[in-house]
Amino acid sequence: MKKWELESFLQKLLRFENPDILKEQYSTPGNVLADFLWDYGHNFQGKNVLDLGCGTGILSLGALMCGAANIVAIDIDPTALELFRQNMNDNGMGDAPITLVEANVLEHNFGDMIFDIVILNPPFGTKHNAGIDSRFLEIAIAHSTGLVYSFHKSSTRSHFTNFGVRHGFSADLVKQYSWVLENTYKFHKKRNMKIFVDLWEYTREASGTGIRKNFPVFQHPEEEPIRSGKPGHRRATRGGSERRKNDRRKRR
């Protein structure tokens, strides 16, 4: 499978029809997940995977396309899980080894369940949910044999840099993505908004020390609205053009 084919598959999956702001339900860009899976999908081959806060299934189905052996996907929203099932059926995956669980991730009793890989794109904790991203990640680390992939806002980078260390995992910031969020909720004033999101890879250290390694230094841009025109180019105003013409005439 080519990268563009993976992206095309992910882009066509059904998304939230009536997203719930309190659950921070946003559609994850298919191009972002295609890039992630293209670079790290080989790690999913033959693995047991847990998807925390799976939504309509874009991460789980992407992992399945990369060869995951079994997937447990959990979400609190029954409507999202119904769309997940529809995505499976619409794409000939009705019999895929995926178990859907309707439950609150923070309250669900996972018992002694352990997975090779845990993946999550958790709520970022921006709408009355402060700290929920950390709590999701704590659960992910507790139920992983040693590999977790998690998305978090770049503005929380310093926190998640040391998070793995405190839990006996190394923390590697492996990617930074620019996400374009469409105008989804009533309080959104802009048509589109760009946010910056980090992809973290947490791995269990054999020594249990959780010392960070290979931590790349990325810029930390702030969220900004999407402007028309080419990135980095400022649209010339009529007045500005006239002033430049006058300046050129004076120099002559």
Coordinates of N, CA and C in Angstrom, one line a residue:
M1 N 0.8 -1.2 0.0 CA 0.0 0.0 0.0 C 0.9 1.2 0.0
K2 N 0.5 2.2 -0.8 CA 1.2 3.5 -0.9 C 0.7 4.4 0.1
K3 N 1.5 5.4 0.5 CA 1.1 6.4 1.5 C -0.2 7.1 1.1
W4 N -0.3 7.5 -0.1 CA -1.5 8.2 -0.5 C -2.8 7.3 -0.5
E5 N -2.6 6.0 -0.7 CA -3.7 5.1 -0.5 C -4.2 5.0 0.9
L6 N -3.2 5.0 1.8 CA -3.6 4.9 3.2 C -4.3 6.2 3.7
E7 N -3.8 7.3 3.2 CA -4.4 8.6 3.5 C -5.8 8.7 2.9
S8 N -6.0 8.2 1.7 CA -7.3 8.2 1.1 C -8.3 7.4 1.9
F9 N -7.8 6.2 2.3 CA -8.7 5.3 3.1 C -9.1 6.0 4.4
L10 N -8.2 6.7 5.1 CA -8.5 7.3 6.4 C -9.4 8.5 6.2
Q11 N -9.2 9.3 5.1 CA -10.0 10.5 4.9 C -11.4 10.2 4.6
K12 N -11.7 9.0 4.0 CA -13.1 8.7 3.7 C -13.9 8.1 4.8
L13 N -13.3 7.8 6.0 CA -14.0 7.2 7.1 C -15.0 8.2 7.7
L14 N -16.1 7.7 8.2 CA -17.1 8.6 8.8 C -16.6 9.2 10.0
R15 N -16.9 10.5 10.2 CA -16.5 11.3 11.4 C -17.7 11.6 12.3
F16 N -17.4 12.4 13.3 CA -18.5 12.8 14.2 C -19.5 13.7 13.5
E17 N -20.8 13.3 13.6 CA -21.8 14.0 13.0 C -22.3 15.2 13.8
N18 N -22.4 15.0 15.1 CA -22.8 16.1 16.1 C -21.8 16.0 17.3
P19 N -20.6 16.5 17.1 CA -19.5 16.4 18.1 C -19.9 17.1 19.4
D20 N -19.5 16.5 20.5 CA -19.8 17.0 21.9 C -18.6 17.8 22.4
I21 N -18.8 19.1 22.6 CA -17.6 19.9 23.1 C -17.1 19.4 24.4
L22 N -18.0 19.0 25.3 CA -17.5 18.5 26.6 C -16.6 17.3 26.5
K23 N -16.8 16.5 25.5 CA -15.9 15.4 25.2 C -14.7 15.8 24.3
E24 N -14.7 17.0 23.9 CA -13.6 17.5 23.0 C -13.5 16.7 21.8
Q25 N -14.6 16.4 21.1 CA -14.7 15.6 19.9 C -14.3 16.4 18.7
Y26 N -13.2 16.2 18.1 CA -12.7 16.8 16.9 C -12.3 15.7 15.9
S27 N -12.5 15.9 14.7 CA -12.0 14.9 13.7 C -10.5 15.0 13.5
T28 N -9.8 13.9 13.7 CA -8.4 13.9 13.5 C -8.1 13.9 12.0
P29 N -7.2 14.8 11.5 CA -6.9 14.8 10.1 C -6.3 13.5 9.6
G30 N -6.9 13.0 8.4 CA -6.4 11.8 7.9 C -4.9 11.8 7.4
N31 N -4.5 13.0 6.9 CA -3.1 13.1 6.4 C -2.1 13.0 7.6
V32 N -2.5 13.5 8.8 CA -1.6 13.4 9.9 C -1.5 11.9 10.3
L33 N -2.6 11.2 10.4 CA -2.5 9.8 10.8 C -1.8 8.9 9.8
A34 N -2.0 9.3 8.5 CA -1.3 8.5 7.4 C 0.2 8.7 7.6
D35 N 0.6 9.9 7.9 CA 2.0 10.2 8.1 C 2.6 9.4 9.2
F36 N 1.8 9.4 10.4 CA 2.2 8.6 11.5 C 2.3 7.1 11.2
L37 N 1.3 6.6 10.6 CA 1.3 5.1 10.4 C 2.3 4.7 9.3
W38 N 2.6 5.6 8.4 CA 3.5 5.3 7.3 C 4.9 5.2 7.9
D39 N 5.2 6.0 9.0 CA 6.5 5.9 9.6 C 6.6 4.9 10.7
Y40 N 5.5 4.6 11.4 CA 5.6 3.7 12.6 C 4.7 2.5 12.5
G41 N 4.0 2.4 11.4 CA 3.0 1.3 11.2 C 3.6 -0.1 11.3
H42 N 4.9 -0.2 10.9 CA 5.6 -1.5 11.0 C 5.6 -2.1 12.4
N43 N 5.5 -1.2 13.4 CA 5.5 -1.7 14.8 C 4.2 -2.4 15.2
F44 N 3.2 -2.2 14.4 CA 1.9 -2.8 14.7 C 1.7 -4.2 14.2
Q45 N 2.6 -4.6 13.3 CA 2.5 -5.9 12.7 C 2.4 -7.0 13.7
G46 N 1.2 -7.7 13.7 CA 1.1 -8.9 14.6 C 0.9 -8.5 16.1
K47 N 0.6 -7.3 16.4 CA 0.6 -6.8 17.8 C -0.9 -6.7 18.3
N48 N -1.0 -6.8 19.6 CA -2.3 -6.5 20.3 C -2.3 -5.1 20.7
V49 N -3.3 -4.4 20.3 CA -3.4 -2.9 20.4 C -4.6 -2.5 21.2
L50 N -4.4 -1.5 22.0 CA -5.5 -0.8 22.8 C -5.6 0.6 22.3
D51 N -6.8 1.0 21.9 CA -7.1 2.4 21.5 C -8.0 3.1 22.5
L52 N -7.4 4.1 23.2 CA -8.2 4.7 24.3 C -8.8 6.0 23.7
G53 N -10.2 6.1 23.9 CA -10.9 7.2 23.3 C -10.9 7.1 21.8
C54 N -11.4 6.0 21.3 CA -11.2 5.6 19.9 C -12.1 6.4 18.9
G55 N -13.1 7.1 19.4 CA -14.0 7.8 18.5 C -14.6 7.0 17.5
T56 N -14.6 7.4 16.2 CA -15.2 6.7 15.1 C -14.3 5.7 14.5
G57 N -13.1 5.5 15.1 CA -12.2 4.4 14.7 C -11.1 4.7 13.7
I58 N -10.7 5.9 13.5 CA -9.7 6.2 12.5 C -8.3 5.6 12.9
L59 N -8.0 5.7 14.2 CA -6.7 5.2 14.6 C -6.7 3.7 14.6
S60 N -7.8 3.1 15.1 CA -7.8 1.6 15.2 C -7.8 1.0 13.8
L61 N -8.6 1.5 12.9 CA -8.6 1.0 11.5 C -7.3 1.2 10.8
G62 N -6.7 2.3 11.1 CA -5.3 2.5 10.5 C -4.3 1.5 11.0
A63 N -4.4 1.2 12.3 CA -3.5 0.2 12.9 C -3.8 -1.2 12.3
L64 N -5.1 -1.5 12.1 CA -5.5 -2.7 11.4 C -4.9 -2.9 10.0
M65 N -4.9 -1.8 9.3 CA -4.4 -1.7 7.9 C -2.9 -2.0 8.0
C66 N -2.2 -1.7 9.1 CA -0.8 -1.9 9.2 C -0.5 -3.3 9.8
G67 N -1.5 -4.1 10.0 CA -1.2 -5.5 10.4 C -1.4 -5.9 11.8
A68 N -2.1 -5.0 12.6 CA -2.4 -5.3 14.0 C -3.2 -6.6 14.1
A69 N -2.8 -7.5 15.1 CA -3.5 -8.8 15.2 C -4.8 -8.7 15.9
N70 N -4.9 -7.9 17.0 CA -6.1 -7.7 17.7 C -6.1 -6.3 18.3
I71 N -7.3 -5.8 18.3 CA -7.5 -4.4 18.7 C -8.7 -4.3 19.7
V72 N -8.5 -3.7 20.8 CA -9.6 -3.3 21.7 C -9.7 -1.8 21.7
A73 N -10.9 -1.3 21.3 CA -11.1 0.1 21.2 C -12.2 0.5 22.2
I74 N -11.9 1.6 22.9 CA -12.9 2.0 24.0 C -13.2 3.4 23.8
D75 N -14.5 3.7 24.0 CA -15.0 5.1 23.9 C -16.3 5.2 24.8
I76 N -16.5 6.4 25.3 CA -17.7 6.7 26.1 C -18.9 6.9 25.3
D77 N -18.8 7.3 24.0 CA -19.9 7.8 23.2 C -20.4 6.6 22.4
P78 N -21.7 6.2 22.6 CA -22.3 5.1 21.8 C -22.5 5.5 20.4
T79 N -22.7 6.8 20.1 CA -22.9 7.2 18.7 C -21.6 7.1 17.9
A80 N -20.5 7.4 18.6 CA -19.2 7.3 17.9 C -18.9 5.8 17.6
L81 N -19.2 4.9 18.6 CA -19.0 3.5 18.3 C -19.9 3.0 17.2
E82 N -21.1 3.5 17.1 CA -21.9 3.1 16.0 C -21.3 3.5 14.7
L83 N -20.8 4.7 14.6 CA -20.1 5.1 13.4 C -18.9 4.3 13.1
F84 N -18.2 3.8 14.2 CA -17.0 2.9 14.1 C -17.5 1.6 13.4
R85 N -18.6 1.1 13.9 CA -19.1 -0.2 13.3 C -19.4 0.0 11.8
Q86 N -20.0 1.1 11.6 CA -20.4 1.4 10.2 C -19.2 1.6 9.3
N87 N -18.1 2.2 9.8 CA -16.9 2.3 9.1 C -16.3 0.9 8.8
M88 N -16.4 0.0 9.8 CA -15.9 -1.4 9.6 C -16.7 -2.1 8.5
N89 N -18.0 -2.0 8.6 CA -18.9 -2.7 7.6 C -18.7 -2.1 6.2
D90 N -18.7 -0.8 6.1 CA -18.6 -0.1 4.8 C -17.3 -0.4 4.1
N91 N -16.3 -0.9 4.8 CA -15.0 -1.1 4.2 C -14.6 -2.6 4.3
G92 N -15.6 -3.5 4.4 CA -15.3 -4.9 4.4 C -14.6 -5.4 5.6
M93 N -14.7 -4.7 6.7 CA -13.9 -5.1 7.9 C -14.9 -5.6 9.0
G94 N -16.1 -6.0 8.7 CA -17.0 -6.4 9.7 C -16.6 -7.5 10.6
D95 N -15.7 -8.4 10.0 CA -15.2 -9.5 10.8 C -13.8 -9.3 11.3
A96 N -13.4 -8.1 11.3 CA -12.0 -7.8 11.7 C -11.9 -8.1 13.2
P97 N -10.7 -8.4 13.7 CA -10.4 -8.7 15.1 C -10.4 -7.4 16.0
I98 N -11.5 -6.7 16.0 CA -11.6 -5.5 16.8 C -12.8 -5.6 17.8
T99 N -12.5 -5.4 19.1 CA -13.5 -5.4 20.1 C -13.8 -4.0 20.5
L100 N -15.1 -3.6 20.4 CA -15.5 -2.2 20.8 C -16.1 -2.3 22.2
V101 N -15.7 -1.3 23.0 CA -16.1 -1.3 24.4 C -16.7 0.1 24.7
E102 N -17.9 0.2 25.1 CA -18.5 1.4 25.4 C -18.3 1.7 26.9
A103 N -17.4 2.6 27.3 CA -17.1 2.8 28.7 C -16.3 4.1 28.8
N104 N -16.3 4.6 30.0 CA -15.5 5.8 30.3 C -14.1 5.3 30.6
V105 N -13.2 5.8 29.8 CA -11.8 5.3 29.9 C -11.3 5.5 31.3
L106 N -11.7 6.6 32.0 CA -11.1 7.0 33.3 C -11.7 6.1 34.4
E107 N -12.8 5.4 34.1 CA -13.5 4.6 35.2 C -13.5 3.1 34.8
H108 N -13.2 2.8 33.6 CA -13.3 1.4 33.2 C -12.2 0.5 33.9
N109 N -12.7 -0.7 34.3 CA -11.8 -1.7 35.0 C -11.1 -2.5 33.9
F110 N -9.9 -2.2 33.7 CA -9.1 -3.0 32.7 C -8.5 -4.3 33.3
G111 N -8.6 -4.4 34.6 CA -8.1 -5.6 35.2 C -6.6 -5.7 35.0
D112 N -6.2 -6.9 34.6 CA -4.8 -7.1 34.3 C -4.5 -7.2 32.8
M113 N -5.3 -6.6 32.0 CA -5.1 -6.6 30.6 C -3.9 -5.7 30.2
I114 N -3.1 -6.3 29.4 CA -1.8 -5.7 29.0 C -1.7 -5.8 27.4
F115 N -1.3 -4.8 26.8 CA -1.2 -4.7 25.3 C 0.2 -4.4 24.9
D116 N 0.5 -4.9 23.7 CA 1.8 -4.6 23.1 C 2.0 -3.1 22.8
I117 N 0.9 -2.5 22.3 CA 0.9 -1.1 21.9 C -0.4 -0.4 22.4
V118 N -0.3 0.8 23.0 CA -1.5 1.6 23.3 C -1.4 2.9 22.4
I119 N -2.5 3.2 21.8 CA -2.5 4.4 21.0 C -3.6 5.3 21.5
L120 N -3.4 6.6 21.5 CA -4.4 7.5 22.0 C -4.2 8.9 21.4
N121 N -5.4 9.5 21.1 CA -5.5 10.9 20.8 C -6.5 11.5 21.8
P122 N -6.0 11.7 23.0 CA -7.0 12.0 24.1 C -7.5 13.4 24.0
P123 N -8.6 13.7 24.8 CA -9.0 15.1 25.0 C -7.8 15.9 25.5
F124 N -7.7 17.1 25.0 CA -6.5 17.9 25.3 C -6.7 18.7 26.7
G125 N -7.8 18.6 27.3 CA -8.1 19.2 28.5 C -8.3 20.7 28.5
T126 N -8.9 21.1 27.4 CA -9.1 22.6 27.2 C -10.5 23.1 27.5
K127 N -11.5 22.2 27.7 CA -12.9 22.6 28.0 C -13.3 21.9 29.2
H128 N -13.1 22.5 30.4 CA -13.5 21.9 31.7 C -13.0 20.5 32.0
N129 N -11.9 20.2 31.3 CA -11.3 18.8 31.5 C -9.8 18.9 31.8
A130 N -9.4 19.9 32.6 CA -8.0 20.0 32.9 C -7.4 18.8 33.5
G131 N -6.3 18.3 32.9 CA -5.6 17.2 33.3 C -6.0 15.9 32.8
I132 N -7.1 15.9 31.9 CA -7.6 14.6 31.4 C -6.6 13.9 30.5
D133 N -5.8 14.7 29.7 CA -4.8 14.2 28.8 C -3.8 13.3 29.6
S134 N -3.4 13.9 30.8 CA -2.4 13.1 31.6 C -3.0 11.8 32.1
R135 N -4.3 11.9 32.5 CA -4.9 10.7 33.1 C -5.1 9.6 32.0
F136 N -5.4 10.0 30.8 CA -5.5 9.0 29.7 C -4.1 8.4 29.5
L137 N -3.1 9.2 29.5 CA -1.7 8.7 29.3 C -1.3 7.7 30.4
E138 N -1.6 8.1 31.7 CA -1.3 7.2 32.8 C -1.9 5.8 32.6
I139 N -3.2 5.8 32.1 CA -3.8 4.5 31.9 C -3.1 3.7 30.8
A140 N -2.8 4.5 29.7 CA -2.1 3.9 28.6 C -0.8 3.2 29.0
I141 N 0.0 3.9 29.8 CA 1.3 3.4 30.3 C 1.1 2.2 31.2
A142 N 0.1 2.2 32.0 CA -0.2 1.1 33.0 C -0.6 -0.2 32.3
H143 N -1.1 -0.1 31.0 CA -1.6 -1.3 30.3 C -0.8 -1.6 29.1
S144 N 0.4 -1.1 29.0 CA 1.3 -1.3 27.8 C 2.5 -2.2 28.3
T145 N 2.9 -3.1 27.5 CA 4.1 -3.9 27.7 C 5.4 -3.0 27.5
G146 N 5.2 -1.9 26.8 CA 6.4 -1.1 26.6 C 6.4 -0.1 25.4
L147 N 5.2 0.1 24.8 CA 5.1 1.1 23.7 C 3.8 1.8 23.6
V148 N 3.9 3.1 23.7 CA 2.7 4.0 23.7 C 2.9 5.1 22.7
Y149 N 1.9 5.3 21.8 CA 1.9 6.5 20.9 C 0.8 7.4 21.3
S150 N 1.1 8.7 21.6 CA 0.1 9.6 22.1 C 0.3 11.0 21.5
F151 N -0.9 11.6 21.2 CA -0.9 13.0 20.6 C -1.2 14.0 21.7
H152 N -0.5 15.1 21.8 CA -0.7 16.1 22.8 C -0.4 17.5 22.2
K153 N -1.1 18.5 22.7 CA -0.9 19.9 22.2 C 0.6 20.3 22.4
S154 N 1.2 21.0 21.5 CA 2.5 21.4 21.6 C 2.7 22.3 22.8
S155 N 1.7 23.1 23.2 CA 1.8 24.0 24.3 C 2.0 23.2 25.7
T156 N 1.8 21.9 25.7 CA 1.9 21.1 26.9 C 3.3 20.3 26.9
R157 N 4.1 20.7 26.0 CA 5.3 19.9 25.7 C 6.2 19.7 26.9
S158 N 6.4 20.8 27.7 CA 7.3 20.6 28.9 C 6.8 19.6 29.9
H159 N 5.4 19.6 30.0 CA 4.8 18.6 30.9 C 5.1 17.2 30.5
F160 N 4.8 16.9 29.2 CA 4.9 15.6 28.7 C 6.3 15.1 28.4
T161 N 7.3 16.1 28.4 CA 8.7 15.7 28.4 C 9.1 14.9 29.6
N162 N 8.6 15.3 30.7 CA 9.0 14.6 32.0 C 8.0 13.6 32.4
F163 N 6.9 13.5 31.8 CA 5.8 12.6 32.2 C 6.3 11.1 32.2
G164 N 6.9 10.7 31.1 CA 7.4 9.3 31.0 C 8.4 9.0 32.0
V165 N 9.3 9.9 32.3 CA 10.4 9.7 33.3 C 9.8 9.3 34.6
R166 N 8.7 10.0 35.0 CA 8.1 9.8 36.3 C 7.4 8.4 36.3
H167 N 7.1 7.8 35.2 CA 6.4 6.5 35.1 C 7.3 5.4 34.6
G168 N 8.6 5.6 34.6 CA 9.5 4.5 34.2 C 9.6 4.3 32.7
F169 N 9.1 5.3 31.9 CA 9.2 5.2 30.4 C 10.1 6.3 29.9
S170 N 10.8 6.0 28.8 CA 11.5 7.1 28.1 C 10.5 7.8 27.2
A171 N 10.7 9.1 27.0 CA 9.7 9.9 26.2 C 10.5 10.5 25.0
D172 N 10.0 10.2 23.8 CA 10.6 10.7 22.6 C 9.6 11.5 21.8
L173 N 9.9 12.8 21.6 CA 9.1 13.6 20.8 C 9.5 13.3 19.3
V174 N 8.7 12.6 18.6 CA 9.1 12.2 17.3 C 8.5 13.0 16.1
K175 N 7.4 13.7 16.3 CA 6.8 14.5 15.3 C 6.1 15.7 15.8
Q176 N 6.0 16.7 15.0 CA 5.1 17.8 15.4 C 4.2 18.0 14.1
Y177 N 2.9 18.1 14.4 CA 2.0 18.3 13.2 C 1.2 19.6 13.4
S178 N 0.9 20.1 12.2 CA 0.0 21.3 12.2 C -1.4 20.8 11.7
W179 N -2.3 20.9 12.7 CA -3.7 20.4 12.4 C -4.6 21.5 12.0
V180 N -5.4 21.4 11.0 CA -6.4 22.3 10.6 C -7.7 21.9 11.1
L181 N -8.3 22.6 12.1 CA -9.6 22.3 12.7 C -10.6 23.1 12.0
E182 N -11.6 22.4 11.5 CA -12.7 23.2 10.9 C -13.6 23.8 11.9
N183 N -14.4 24.8 11.5 CA -15.3 25.4 12.4 C -16.4 24.4 12.8
T184 N -16.3 23.9 14.0 CA -17.1 22.8 14.5 C -18.2 23.2 15.5
Y185 N -17.8 24.1 16.4 CA -18.7 24.5 17.5 C -19.2 25.9 17.3
K186 N -20.2 26.3 18.0 CA -20.8 27.6 17.9 C -19.8 28.7 18.4
F187 N -19.0 28.4 19.4 CA -18.1 29.4 19.9 C -16.9 29.7 19.0
H188 N -16.7 28.8 17.9 CA -15.6 29.1 17.0 C -15.9 30.3 16.1
K189 N -15.0 31.2 16.2 CA -15.2 32.5 15.4 C -14.5 32.5 14.0
K190 N -13.5 31.6 13.9 CA -12.8 31.5 12.6 C -13.4 30.3 11.8
R191 N -13.3 30.4 10.5 CA -13.7 29.3 9.6 C -12.8 28.1 9.9
N192 N -11.5 28.3 9.9 CA -10.6 27.2 10.2 C -9.6 27.7 11.2
M193 N -9.0 26.8 12.0 CA -8.0 27.1 13.0 C -6.9 26.1 12.9
K194 N -5.7 26.6 13.0 CA -4.5 25.7 13.0 C -4.0 25.5 14.4
I195 N -3.8 24.3 14.8 CA -3.2 24.0 16.1 C -2.0 23.2 15.9
F196 N -1.1 23.2 16.8 CA 0.1 22.4 16.7 C 0.1 21.3 17.7
V197 N 0.4 20.1 17.3 CA 0.2 18.9 18.1 C 1.5 18.0 18.0
D198 N 1.9 17.6 19.1 CA 3.1 16.7 19.2 C 2.7 15.2 19.2
L199 N 3.5 14.4 18.5 CA 3.4 13.0 18.6 C 4.5 12.4 19.5
W200 N 4.1 11.8 20.6 CA 5.1 11.2 21.5 C 5.1 9.7 21.4
E201 N 6.3 9.2 21.5 CA 6.6 7.7 21.6 C 7.1 7.4 23.0
Y202 N 6.4 6.7 23.8 CA 6.8 6.3 25.1 C 7.2 4.8 25.1
T203 N 8.4 4.5 25.5 CA 8.9 3.2 25.6 C 9.5 2.9 27.0
R204 N 9.2 1.6 27.4 CA 9.7 1.2 28.7 C 11.2 1.0 28.7
E205 N 11.9 1.6 29.6 CA 13.3 1.4 29.8 C 13.6 0.0 30.4
A206 N 14.5 -0.7 29.9 CA 14.8 -2.0 30.5 C 15.3 -1.9 32.0
S207 N 15.9 -0.8 32.3 CA 16.4 -0.6 33.6 C 15.3 0.0 34.5
G208 N 14.2 0.5 33.9 CA 13.2 1.0 34.7 C 13.4 2.5 35.1
T209 N 14.5 3.1 34.6 CA 14.9 4.4 35.0 C 14.1 5.5 34.3
G210 N 13.6 5.2 33.1 CA 12.8 6.1 32.4 C 13.6 7.3 31.9
I211 N 14.9 7.2 31.6 CA 15.7 8.3 31.2 C 15.3 8.6 29.7
R212 N 15.1 9.9 29.5 CA 14.8 10.3 28.1 C 16.0 10.1 27.2
K213 N 15.6 9.8 25.9 CA 16.7 9.7 24.9 C 16.2 10.2 23.6
N214 N 17.1 10.7 22.7 CA 16.8 11.1 21.4 C 15.7 12.2 21.3
F215 N 15.8 13.1 22.2 CA 14.7 14.2 22.3 C 15.1 15.3 21.3
P216 N 14.3 15.4 20.2 CA 14.7 16.5 19.3 C 14.1 17.8 19.7
V217 N 14.8 18.8 19.3 CA 14.4 20.2 19.6 C 13.5 20.8 18.5
F218 N 12.3 21.0 18.8 CA 11.4 21.6 17.8 C 11.0 23.0 18.2
Q219 N 10.6 23.8 17.2 CA 10.0 25.1 17.6 C 8.7 24.9 18.2
H220 N 8.3 25.8 19.0 CA 7.0 25.7 19.6 C 6.1 26.9 19.2
P221 N 5.4 26.8 18.0 CA 4.6 27.8 17.5 C 3.2 27.8 18.3
E222 N 2.6 29.0 18.3 CA 1.3 29.1 18.9 C 0.2 28.8 17.9
E223 N -1.0 28.6 18.4 CA -2.1 28.4 17.5 C -2.4 29.7 16.7
E224 N -2.8 29.5 15.5 CA -3.1 30.7 14.7 C -4.2 30.3 13.7
P225 N -5.0 31.4 13.3 CA -6.0 31.1 12.3 C -5.4 30.9 10.9
I226 N -6.1 30.2 10.1 CA -5.7 29.9 8.7 C -6.0 31.2 7.9
R227 N -5.0 31.7 7.2 CA -5.3 32.9 6.4 C -5.3 32.4 4.9
S228 N -6.0 33.2 4.1 CA -6.0 32.9 2.7 C -4.6 33.3 2.1
G229 N -4.3 32.7 0.9 CA -3.1 33.0 0.3 C -2.0 32.0 0.7
K230 N -0.8 32.2 0.2 CA 0.3 31.3 0.4 C 0.8 31.5 1.8
P231 N 1.2 30.4 2.5 CA 1.8 30.5 3.8 C 3.0 31.4 3.8
G232 N 3.0 32.3 4.8 CA 4.2 33.1 4.9 C 4.2 34.3 4.0
H233 N 3.1 34.5 3.2 CA 3.0 35.6 2.4 C 1.9 36.6 2.8
R234 N 2.2 37.8 2.9 CA 1.2 38.8 3.3 C 0.5 39.4 2.1
R235 N -0.8 39.4 2.1 CA -1.6 39.9 1.0 C -1.3 41.4 0.9
A236 N -1.0 41.9 -0.3 CA -0.7 43.3 -0.5 C -2.1 44.1 -0.5
T237 N -2.1 45.2 0.2 CA -3.3 46.0 0.1 C -3.2 47.0 -1.0
R238 N -4.3 47.6 -1.5 CA -4.2 48.6 -2.5 C -3.4 49.8 -2.1
G239 N -3.6 50.2 -0.9 CA -2.9 51.4 -0.4 C -1.4 51.1 -0.3
G240 N -1.0 49.9 0.1 CA 0.4 49.5 0.2 C 1.0 49.5 -1.2
S241 N 0.3 49.1 -2.2 CA 0.8 49.0 -3.6 C 1.1 50.4 -4.1
E242 N 0.1 51.3 -3.8 CA 0.2 52.7 -4.3 C 1.4 53.4 -3.6
R243 N 1.6 53.1 -2.3 CA 2.8 53.8 -1.6 C 4.1 53.3 -2.3
R244 N 4.2 52.0 -2.6 CA 5.4 51.5 -3.2 C 5.7 52.1 -4.6
K245 N 4.6 52.3 -5.3 CA 4.7 53.0 -6.6 C 5.2 54.4 -6.5
N246 N 4.7 55.1 -5.5 CA 5.1 56.5 -5.3 C 6.6 56.6 -4.9
D247 N 7.0 55.6 -4.0 CA 8.4 55.6 -3.6 C 9.3 55.4 -4.8
R248 N 8.9 54.5 -5.7 CA 9.8 54.2 -6.8 C 9.9 55.5 -7.7
R249 N 8.7 56.2 -7.9 CA 8.8 57.4 -8.7 C 9.7 58.5 -8.1
K250 N 9.7 58.6 -6.7 CA 10.6 59.6 -6.1 C 12.1 59.2 -6.3
R251 N 12.4 57.9 -6.2 CA 13.8 57.5 -6.4 C 14.3 57.8 -7.8
R252 N 13.3 57.8 -8.8 CA 13.7 58.2 -10.1 C 14.1 59.7 -10.3

